[in-house]
PDB file of C-alpha atoms and ligand atoms in Angstrom:
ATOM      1  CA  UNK W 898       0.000   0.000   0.000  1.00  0.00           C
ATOM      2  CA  UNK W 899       0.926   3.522  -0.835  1.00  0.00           C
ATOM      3  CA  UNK W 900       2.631   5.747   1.964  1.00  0.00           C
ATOM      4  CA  UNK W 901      -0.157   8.294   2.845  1.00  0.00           C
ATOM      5  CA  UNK W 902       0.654  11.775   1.815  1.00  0.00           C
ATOM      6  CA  UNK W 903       1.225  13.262   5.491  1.00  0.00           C
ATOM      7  CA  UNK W 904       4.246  10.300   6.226  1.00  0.00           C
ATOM      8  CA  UNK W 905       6.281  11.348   2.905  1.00  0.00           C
ATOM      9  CA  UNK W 906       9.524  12.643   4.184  1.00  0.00           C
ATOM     10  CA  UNK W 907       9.402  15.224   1.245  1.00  0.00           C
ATOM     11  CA  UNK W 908       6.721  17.102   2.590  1.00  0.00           C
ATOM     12  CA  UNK W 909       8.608  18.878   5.253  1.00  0.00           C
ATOM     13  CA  UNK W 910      10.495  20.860   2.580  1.00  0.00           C
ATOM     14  CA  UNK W 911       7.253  22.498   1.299  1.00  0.00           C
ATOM     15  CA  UNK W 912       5.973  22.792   4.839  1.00  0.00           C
ATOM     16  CA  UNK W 913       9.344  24.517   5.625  1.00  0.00           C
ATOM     17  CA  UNK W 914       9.553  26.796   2.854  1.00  0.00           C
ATOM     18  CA  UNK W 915       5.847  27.971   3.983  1.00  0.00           C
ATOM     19  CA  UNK W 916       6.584  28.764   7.118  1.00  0.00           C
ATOM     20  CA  UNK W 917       9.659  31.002   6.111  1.00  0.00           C
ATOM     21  CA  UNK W 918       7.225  32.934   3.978  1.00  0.00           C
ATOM     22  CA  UNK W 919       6.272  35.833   6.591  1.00  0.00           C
ATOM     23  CA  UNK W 920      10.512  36.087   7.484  1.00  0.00           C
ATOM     24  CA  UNK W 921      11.100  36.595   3.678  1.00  0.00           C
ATOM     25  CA  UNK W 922       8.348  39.193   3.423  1.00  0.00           C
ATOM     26  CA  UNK W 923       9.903  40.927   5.924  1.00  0.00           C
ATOM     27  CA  UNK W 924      13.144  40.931   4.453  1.00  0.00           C
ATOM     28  CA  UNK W 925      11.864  41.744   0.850  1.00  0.00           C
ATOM     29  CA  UNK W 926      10.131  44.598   2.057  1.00  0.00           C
ATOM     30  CA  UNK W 927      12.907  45.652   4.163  1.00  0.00           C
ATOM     31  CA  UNK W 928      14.863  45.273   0.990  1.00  0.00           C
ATOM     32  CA  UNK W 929      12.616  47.527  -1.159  1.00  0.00           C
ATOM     33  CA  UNK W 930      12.070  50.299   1.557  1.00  0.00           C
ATOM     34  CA  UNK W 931       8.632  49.424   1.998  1.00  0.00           C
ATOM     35  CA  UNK W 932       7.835  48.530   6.221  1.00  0.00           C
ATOM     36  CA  UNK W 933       5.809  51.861   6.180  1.00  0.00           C
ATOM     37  CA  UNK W 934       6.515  55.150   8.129  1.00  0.00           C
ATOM     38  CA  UNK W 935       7.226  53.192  11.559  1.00  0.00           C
ATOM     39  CA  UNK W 936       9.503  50.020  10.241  1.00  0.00           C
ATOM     40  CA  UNK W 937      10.597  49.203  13.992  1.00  0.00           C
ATOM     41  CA  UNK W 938       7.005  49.024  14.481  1.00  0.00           C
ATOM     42  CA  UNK W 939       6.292  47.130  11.293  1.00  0.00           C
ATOM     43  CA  UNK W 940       8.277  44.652  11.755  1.00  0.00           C
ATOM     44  CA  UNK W 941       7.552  44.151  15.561  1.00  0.00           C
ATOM     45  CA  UNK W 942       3.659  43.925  15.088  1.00  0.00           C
ATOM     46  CA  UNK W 943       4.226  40.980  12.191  1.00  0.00           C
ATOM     47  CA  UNK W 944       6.704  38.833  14.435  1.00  0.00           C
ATOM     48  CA  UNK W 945       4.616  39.066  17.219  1.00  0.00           C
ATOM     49  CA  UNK W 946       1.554  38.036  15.211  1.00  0.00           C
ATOM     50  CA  UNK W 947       3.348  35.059  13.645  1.00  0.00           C
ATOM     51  CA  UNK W 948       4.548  33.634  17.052  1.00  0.00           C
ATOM     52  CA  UNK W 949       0.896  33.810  18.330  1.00  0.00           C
ATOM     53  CA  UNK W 950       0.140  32.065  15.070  1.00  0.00           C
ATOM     54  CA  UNK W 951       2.628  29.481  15.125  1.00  0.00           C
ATOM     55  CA  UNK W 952       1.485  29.123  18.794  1.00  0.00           C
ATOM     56  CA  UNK W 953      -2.162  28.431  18.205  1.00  0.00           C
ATOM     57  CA  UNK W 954      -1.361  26.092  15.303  1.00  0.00           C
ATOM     58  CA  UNK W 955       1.513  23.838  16.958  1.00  0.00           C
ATOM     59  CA  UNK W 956      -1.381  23.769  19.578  1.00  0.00           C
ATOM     60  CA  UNK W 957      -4.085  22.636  17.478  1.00  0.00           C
ATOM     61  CA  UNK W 958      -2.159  19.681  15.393  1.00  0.00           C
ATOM     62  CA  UNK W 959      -3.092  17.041  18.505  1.00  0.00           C
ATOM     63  CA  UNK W 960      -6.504  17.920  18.493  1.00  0.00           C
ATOM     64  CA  UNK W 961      -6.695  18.213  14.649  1.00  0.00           C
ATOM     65  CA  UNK W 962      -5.207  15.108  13.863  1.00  0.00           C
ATOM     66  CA  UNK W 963      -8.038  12.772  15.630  1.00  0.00           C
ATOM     67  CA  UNK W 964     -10.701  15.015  14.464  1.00  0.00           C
ATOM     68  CA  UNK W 965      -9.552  14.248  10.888  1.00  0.00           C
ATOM     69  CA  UNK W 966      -8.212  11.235  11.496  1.00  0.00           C
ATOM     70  CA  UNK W 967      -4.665  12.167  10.370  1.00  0.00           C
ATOM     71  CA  UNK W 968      -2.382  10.339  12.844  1.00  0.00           C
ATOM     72  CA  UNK W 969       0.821  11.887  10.563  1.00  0.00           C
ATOM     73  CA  UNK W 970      -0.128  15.407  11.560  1.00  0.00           C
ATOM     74  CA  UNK W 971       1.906  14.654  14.446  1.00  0.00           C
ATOM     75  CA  UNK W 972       5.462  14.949  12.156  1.00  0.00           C
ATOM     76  CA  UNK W 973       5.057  18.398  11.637  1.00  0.00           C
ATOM     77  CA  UNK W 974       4.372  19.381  15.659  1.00  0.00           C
ATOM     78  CA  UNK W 975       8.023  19.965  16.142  1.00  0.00           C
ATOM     79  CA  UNK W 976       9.000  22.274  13.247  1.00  0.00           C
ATOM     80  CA  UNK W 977       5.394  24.317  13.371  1.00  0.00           C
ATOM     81  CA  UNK W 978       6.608  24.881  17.254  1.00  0.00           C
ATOM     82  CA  UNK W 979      10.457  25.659  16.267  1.00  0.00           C
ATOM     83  CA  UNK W 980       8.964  28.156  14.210  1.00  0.00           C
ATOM     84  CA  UNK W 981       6.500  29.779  16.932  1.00  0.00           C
ATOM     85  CA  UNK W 982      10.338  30.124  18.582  1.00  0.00           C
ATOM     86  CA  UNK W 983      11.751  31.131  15.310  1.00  0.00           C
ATOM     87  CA  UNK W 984       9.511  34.231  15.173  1.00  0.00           C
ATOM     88  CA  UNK W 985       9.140  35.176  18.483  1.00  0.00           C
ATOM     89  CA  UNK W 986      13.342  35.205  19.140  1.00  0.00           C
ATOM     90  CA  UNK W 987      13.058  37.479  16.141  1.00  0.00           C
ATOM     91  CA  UNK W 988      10.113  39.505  17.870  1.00  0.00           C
ATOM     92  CA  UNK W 989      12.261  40.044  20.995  1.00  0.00           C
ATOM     93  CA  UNK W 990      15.486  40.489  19.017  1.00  0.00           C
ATOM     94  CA  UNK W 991      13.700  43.691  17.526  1.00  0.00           C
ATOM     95  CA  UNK W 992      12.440  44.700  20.425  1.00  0.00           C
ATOM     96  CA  UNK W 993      16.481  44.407  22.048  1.00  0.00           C
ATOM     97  CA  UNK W 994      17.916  45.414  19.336  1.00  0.00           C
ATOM     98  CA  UNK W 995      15.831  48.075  17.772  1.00  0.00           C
ATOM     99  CA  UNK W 996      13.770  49.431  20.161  1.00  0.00           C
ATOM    100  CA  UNK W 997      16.388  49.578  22.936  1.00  0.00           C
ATOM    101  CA  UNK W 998      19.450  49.144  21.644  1.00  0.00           C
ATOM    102  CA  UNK W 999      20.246  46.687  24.571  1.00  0.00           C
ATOM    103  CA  UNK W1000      20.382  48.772  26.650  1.00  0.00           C
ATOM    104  CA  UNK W1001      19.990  46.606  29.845  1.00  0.00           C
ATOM    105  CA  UNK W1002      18.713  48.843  32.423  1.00  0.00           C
ATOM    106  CA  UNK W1003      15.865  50.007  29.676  1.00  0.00           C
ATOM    107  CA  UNK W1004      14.961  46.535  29.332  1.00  0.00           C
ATOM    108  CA  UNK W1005      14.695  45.302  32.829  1.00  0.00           C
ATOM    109  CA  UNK W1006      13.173  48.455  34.074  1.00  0.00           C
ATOM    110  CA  UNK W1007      10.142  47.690  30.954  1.00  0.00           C
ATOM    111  CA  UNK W1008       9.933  44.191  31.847  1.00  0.00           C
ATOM    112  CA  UNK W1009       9.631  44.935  35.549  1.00  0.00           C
ATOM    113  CA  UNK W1010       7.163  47.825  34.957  1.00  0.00           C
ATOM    114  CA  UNK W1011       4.810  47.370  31.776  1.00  0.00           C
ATOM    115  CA  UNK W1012       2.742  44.421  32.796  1.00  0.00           C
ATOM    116  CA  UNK W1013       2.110  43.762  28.577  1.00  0.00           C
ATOM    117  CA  UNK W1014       6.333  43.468  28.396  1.00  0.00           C
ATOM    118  CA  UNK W1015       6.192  41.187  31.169  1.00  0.00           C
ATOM    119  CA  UNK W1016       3.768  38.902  29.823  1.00  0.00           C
ATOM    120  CA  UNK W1017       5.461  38.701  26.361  1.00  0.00           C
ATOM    121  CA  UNK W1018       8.679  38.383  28.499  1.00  0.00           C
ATOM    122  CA  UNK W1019       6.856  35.210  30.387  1.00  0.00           C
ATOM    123  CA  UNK W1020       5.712  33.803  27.230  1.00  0.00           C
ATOM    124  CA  UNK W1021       9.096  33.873  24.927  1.00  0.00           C
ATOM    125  CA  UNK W1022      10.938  32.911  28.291  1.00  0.00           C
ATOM    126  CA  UNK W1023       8.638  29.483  28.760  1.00  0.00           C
ATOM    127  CA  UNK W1024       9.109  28.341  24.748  1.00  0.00           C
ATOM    128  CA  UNK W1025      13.196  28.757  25.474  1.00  0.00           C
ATOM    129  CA  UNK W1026      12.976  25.116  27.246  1.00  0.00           C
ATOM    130  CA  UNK W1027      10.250  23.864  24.757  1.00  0.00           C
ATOM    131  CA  UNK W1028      12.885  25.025  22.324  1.00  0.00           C
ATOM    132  CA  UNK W1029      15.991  22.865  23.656  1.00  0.00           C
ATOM    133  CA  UNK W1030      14.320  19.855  24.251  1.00  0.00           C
ATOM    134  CA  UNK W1031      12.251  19.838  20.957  1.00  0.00           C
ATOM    135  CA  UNK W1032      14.983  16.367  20.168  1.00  0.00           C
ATOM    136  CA  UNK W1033      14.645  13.099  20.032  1.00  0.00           C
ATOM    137  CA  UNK W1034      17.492  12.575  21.956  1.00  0.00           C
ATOM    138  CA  UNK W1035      15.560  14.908  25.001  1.00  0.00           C
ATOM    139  CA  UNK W1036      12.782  12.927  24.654  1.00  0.00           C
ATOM    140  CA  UNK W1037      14.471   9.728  25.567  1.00  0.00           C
ATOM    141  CA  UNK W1038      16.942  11.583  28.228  1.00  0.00           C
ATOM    142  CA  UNK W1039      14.402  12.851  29.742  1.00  0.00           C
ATOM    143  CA  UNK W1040      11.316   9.864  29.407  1.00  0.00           C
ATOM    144  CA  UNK W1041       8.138  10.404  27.542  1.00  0.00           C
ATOM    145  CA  UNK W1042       6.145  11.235  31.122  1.00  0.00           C
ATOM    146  CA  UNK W1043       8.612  14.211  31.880  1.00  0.00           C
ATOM    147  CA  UNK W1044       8.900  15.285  28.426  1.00  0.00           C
ATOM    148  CA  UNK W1045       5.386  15.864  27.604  1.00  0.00           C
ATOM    149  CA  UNK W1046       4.530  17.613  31.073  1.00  0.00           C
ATOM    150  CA  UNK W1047       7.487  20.082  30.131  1.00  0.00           C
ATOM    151  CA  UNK W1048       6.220  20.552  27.153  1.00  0.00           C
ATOM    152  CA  UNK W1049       3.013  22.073  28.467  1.00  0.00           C
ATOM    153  CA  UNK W1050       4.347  24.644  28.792  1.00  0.00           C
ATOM    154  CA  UNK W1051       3.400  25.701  25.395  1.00  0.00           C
ATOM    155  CA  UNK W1052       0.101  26.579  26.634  1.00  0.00           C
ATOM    156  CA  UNK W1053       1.542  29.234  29.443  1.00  0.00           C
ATOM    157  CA  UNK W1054       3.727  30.596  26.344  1.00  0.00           C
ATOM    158  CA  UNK W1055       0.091  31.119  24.437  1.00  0.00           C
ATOM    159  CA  UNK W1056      -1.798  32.050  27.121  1.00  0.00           C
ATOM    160  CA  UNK W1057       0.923  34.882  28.011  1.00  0.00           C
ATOM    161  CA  UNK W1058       1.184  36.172  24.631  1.00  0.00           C
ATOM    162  CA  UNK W1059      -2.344  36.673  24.621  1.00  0.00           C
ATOM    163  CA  UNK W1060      -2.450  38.488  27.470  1.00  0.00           C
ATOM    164  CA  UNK W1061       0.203  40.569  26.882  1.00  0.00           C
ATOM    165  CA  UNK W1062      -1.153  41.362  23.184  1.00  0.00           C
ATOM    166  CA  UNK W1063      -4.722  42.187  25.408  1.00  0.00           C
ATOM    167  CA  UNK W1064      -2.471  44.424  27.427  1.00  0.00           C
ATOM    168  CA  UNK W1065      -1.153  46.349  24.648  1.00  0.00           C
ATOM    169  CA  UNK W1066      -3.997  47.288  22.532  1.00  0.00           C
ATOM    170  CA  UNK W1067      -5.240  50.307  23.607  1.00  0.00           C
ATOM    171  CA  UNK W1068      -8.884  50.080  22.116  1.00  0.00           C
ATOM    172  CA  UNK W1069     -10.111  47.111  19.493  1.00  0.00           C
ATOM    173  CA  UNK W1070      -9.419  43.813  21.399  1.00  0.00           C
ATOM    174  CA  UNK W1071     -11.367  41.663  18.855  1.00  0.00           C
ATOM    175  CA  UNK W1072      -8.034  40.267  17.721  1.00  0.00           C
ATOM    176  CA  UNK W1073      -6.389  38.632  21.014  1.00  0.00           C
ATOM    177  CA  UNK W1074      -9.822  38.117  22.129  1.00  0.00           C
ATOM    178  CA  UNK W1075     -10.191  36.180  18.828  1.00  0.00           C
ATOM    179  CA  UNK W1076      -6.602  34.318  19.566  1.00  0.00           C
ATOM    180  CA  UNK W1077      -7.412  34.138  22.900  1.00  0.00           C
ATOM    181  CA  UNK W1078     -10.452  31.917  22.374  1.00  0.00           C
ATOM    182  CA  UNK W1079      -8.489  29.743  20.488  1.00  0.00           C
ATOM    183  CA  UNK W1080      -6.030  29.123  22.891  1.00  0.00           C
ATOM    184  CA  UNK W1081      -9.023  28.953  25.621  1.00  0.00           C
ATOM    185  CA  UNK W1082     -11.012  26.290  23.106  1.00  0.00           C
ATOM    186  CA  UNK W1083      -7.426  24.406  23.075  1.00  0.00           C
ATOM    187  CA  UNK W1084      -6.845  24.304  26.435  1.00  0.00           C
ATOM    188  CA  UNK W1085     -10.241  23.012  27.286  1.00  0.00           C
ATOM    189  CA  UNK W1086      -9.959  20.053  24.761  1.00  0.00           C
ATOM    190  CA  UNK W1087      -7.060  18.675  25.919  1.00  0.00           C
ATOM    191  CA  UNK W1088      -8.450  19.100  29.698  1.00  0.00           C
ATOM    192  CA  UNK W1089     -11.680  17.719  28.900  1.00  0.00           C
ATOM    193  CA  UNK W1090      -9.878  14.700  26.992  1.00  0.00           C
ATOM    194  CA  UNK W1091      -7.125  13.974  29.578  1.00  0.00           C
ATOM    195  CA  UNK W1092     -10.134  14.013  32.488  1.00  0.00           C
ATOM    196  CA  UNK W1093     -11.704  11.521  30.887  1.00  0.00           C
ATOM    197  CA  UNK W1094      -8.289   9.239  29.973  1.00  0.00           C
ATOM    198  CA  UNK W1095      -7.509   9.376  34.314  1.00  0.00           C
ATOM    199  CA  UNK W1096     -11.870   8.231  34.667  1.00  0.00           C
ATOM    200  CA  UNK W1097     -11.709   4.712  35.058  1.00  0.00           C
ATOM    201  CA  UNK W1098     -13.853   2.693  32.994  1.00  0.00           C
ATOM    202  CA  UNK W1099     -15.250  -0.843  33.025  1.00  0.00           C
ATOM    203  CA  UNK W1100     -15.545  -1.016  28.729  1.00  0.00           C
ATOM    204  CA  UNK W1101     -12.035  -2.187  27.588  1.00  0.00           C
ATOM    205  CA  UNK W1102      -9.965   0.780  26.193  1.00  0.00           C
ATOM    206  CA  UNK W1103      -9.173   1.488  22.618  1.00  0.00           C
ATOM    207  CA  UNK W1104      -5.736   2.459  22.015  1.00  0.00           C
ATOM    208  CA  UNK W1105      -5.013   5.459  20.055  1.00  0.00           C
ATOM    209  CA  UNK W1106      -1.741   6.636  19.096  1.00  0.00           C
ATOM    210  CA  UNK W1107      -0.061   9.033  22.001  1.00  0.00           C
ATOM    211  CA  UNK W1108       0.449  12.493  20.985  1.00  0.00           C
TER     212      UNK W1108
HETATM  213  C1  HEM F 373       5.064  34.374  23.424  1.00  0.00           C
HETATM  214  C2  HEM F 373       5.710  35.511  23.238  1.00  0.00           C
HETATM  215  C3  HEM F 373       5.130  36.696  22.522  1.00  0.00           C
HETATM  216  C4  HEM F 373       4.042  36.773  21.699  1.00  0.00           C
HETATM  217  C5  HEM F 373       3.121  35.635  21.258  1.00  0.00           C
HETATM  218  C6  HEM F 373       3.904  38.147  21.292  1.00  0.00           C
HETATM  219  C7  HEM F 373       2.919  38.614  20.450  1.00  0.00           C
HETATM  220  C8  HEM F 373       2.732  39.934  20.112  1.00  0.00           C
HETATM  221  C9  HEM F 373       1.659  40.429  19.298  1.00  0.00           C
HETATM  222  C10 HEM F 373       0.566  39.560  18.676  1.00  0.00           C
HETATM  223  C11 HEM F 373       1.821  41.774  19.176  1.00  0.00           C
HETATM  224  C12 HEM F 373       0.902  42.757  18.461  1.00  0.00           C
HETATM  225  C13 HEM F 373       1.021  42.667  16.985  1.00  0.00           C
HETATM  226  C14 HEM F 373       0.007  43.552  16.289  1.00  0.00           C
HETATM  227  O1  HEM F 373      -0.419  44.581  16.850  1.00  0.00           O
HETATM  228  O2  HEM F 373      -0.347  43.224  15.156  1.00  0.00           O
HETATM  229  C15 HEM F 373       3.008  42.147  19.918  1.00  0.00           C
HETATM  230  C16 HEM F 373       3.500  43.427  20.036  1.00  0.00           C
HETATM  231  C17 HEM F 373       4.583  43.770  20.779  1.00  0.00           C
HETATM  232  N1  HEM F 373       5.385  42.934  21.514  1.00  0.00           N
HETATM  233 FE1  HEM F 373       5.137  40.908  21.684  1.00  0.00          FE
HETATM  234  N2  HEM F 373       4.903  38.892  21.869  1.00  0.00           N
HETATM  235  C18 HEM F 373       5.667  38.051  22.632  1.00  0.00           C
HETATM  236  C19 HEM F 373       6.779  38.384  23.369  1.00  0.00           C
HETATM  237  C20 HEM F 373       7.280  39.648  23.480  1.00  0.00           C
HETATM  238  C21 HEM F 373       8.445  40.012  24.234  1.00  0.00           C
HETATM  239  C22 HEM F 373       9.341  39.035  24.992  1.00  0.00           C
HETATM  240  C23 HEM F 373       8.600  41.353  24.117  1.00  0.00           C
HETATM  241  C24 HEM F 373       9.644  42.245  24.700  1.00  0.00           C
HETATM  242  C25 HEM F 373      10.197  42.055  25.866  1.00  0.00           C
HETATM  243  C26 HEM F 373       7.545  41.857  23.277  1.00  0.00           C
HETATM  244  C27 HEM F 373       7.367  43.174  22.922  1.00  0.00           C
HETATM  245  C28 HEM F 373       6.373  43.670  22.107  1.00  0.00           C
HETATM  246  C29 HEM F 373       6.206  45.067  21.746  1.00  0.00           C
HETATM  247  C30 HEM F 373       7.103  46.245  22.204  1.00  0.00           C
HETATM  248  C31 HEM F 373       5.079  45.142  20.911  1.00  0.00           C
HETATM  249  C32 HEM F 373       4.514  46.397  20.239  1.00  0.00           C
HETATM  250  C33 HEM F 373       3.681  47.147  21.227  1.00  0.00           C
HETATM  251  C34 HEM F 373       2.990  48.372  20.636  1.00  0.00           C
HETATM  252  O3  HEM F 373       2.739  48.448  19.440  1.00  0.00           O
HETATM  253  O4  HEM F 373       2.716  49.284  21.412  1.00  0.00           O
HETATM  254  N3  HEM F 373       6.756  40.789  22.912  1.00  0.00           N
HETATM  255  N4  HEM F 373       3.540  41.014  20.474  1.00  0.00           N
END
């Protein structure tokens, strides 16, 4: 029988080049001149929307993958979430870089006293371990049990970022509400479903694959 689709090595190359797609934009309209009047602020407000993007998705490939029945889904978990990282280390690089020059009493003083900076600060800090151990070789140094409870973190990363993109919009909050449902609708699948995996149950179990 034919591989399906989804389990074709080749696929990640596609799947790869997407995801680059925003970065390259970036950089092609950095190249032509063309971020607007504010470019610190162009280029701040599209990283920080792609992390929250690449958040929610890497999020919703579990539950996707037994609504649709697409057990492969799970391949692509680790790069979608390497790029949520990707884009939000370039997020905070611009806000370092360009919007304070590194200047580390600046940035401690922001993340200590604008509660939105702190809550993006909470949220790129949590992915940094999702991040390292994102290997195989974690996985099996640190055993599947440990591994996956670190990696829940992801939803603290998400939930922060909402917050602190809640924080910082001064009037039309239909966007991080919008996210923020997402992430909300997320979370309470995967509560829901692990509530009823620790409910014992006298009908014999059907195993599905772990993710
Ligand atoms: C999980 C981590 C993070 C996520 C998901 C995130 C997401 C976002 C989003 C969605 C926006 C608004 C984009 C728009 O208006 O279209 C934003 C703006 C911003 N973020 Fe983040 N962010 C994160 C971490 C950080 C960190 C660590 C910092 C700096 C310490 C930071 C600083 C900023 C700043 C300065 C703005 C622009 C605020 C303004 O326009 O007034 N973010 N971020």
């Amino acid at each position: 029988m034919p591989k399906p689709l989804l389990a074709r090595r080749w696929l990640k190359i596609p799947l790869f080049v997407a995801c680059l797609i925003p970065a390259l934009l970036l950089l092609w309209k950095f190249r032509q001149d063309d971020l607007g009047a504010n470019p610190i602020e162009f280029i701040t407000h599209a990283t920080g929307d792609w992390t929250l993007r690449f958040l929610a998705i890497t999020l919703a490939v579990s539950p996707l993958r037994r609504l649709l029945k697409l057990p492969d889904l799970i391949r692509y978990r680790r790069m979608l979430g390497l790029f949520a990282f990707f884009y939000g280390t370039l997020h905070f690089l611009t806000y370092l870089w360009l919007d304070k020059f590194f200047d580390t009493s600046e940035i401690l003083k922001d993340v200590w006293k604008r509660p939105f900076i702190t809550a993006g600060f909470v949220g790129f800090v949590a992915m940094i371990p999702l991040a390292v151990t994102s290997t195989a070789g974690w996985i099996r140094r640190m055993g599947g049990r440990r591994w996956q409870a670190l990696h829940r973190l992801i939803y603290l990363s998400a939930i922060a970022g909402v917050v602190h993109y809640y924080w910082l919009v001064k009037s039309d909050v239909r966007k991080p509400v919008f996210y923020g449902s997402i992430v909300l609708a997320l979370l309470a699948e995967r509560v829901i479903r692990n509530s009823r995996k620790a409910r014992p149950t006298l009908a014999p179990r059907t195993l599905t694959p772990a993710g």
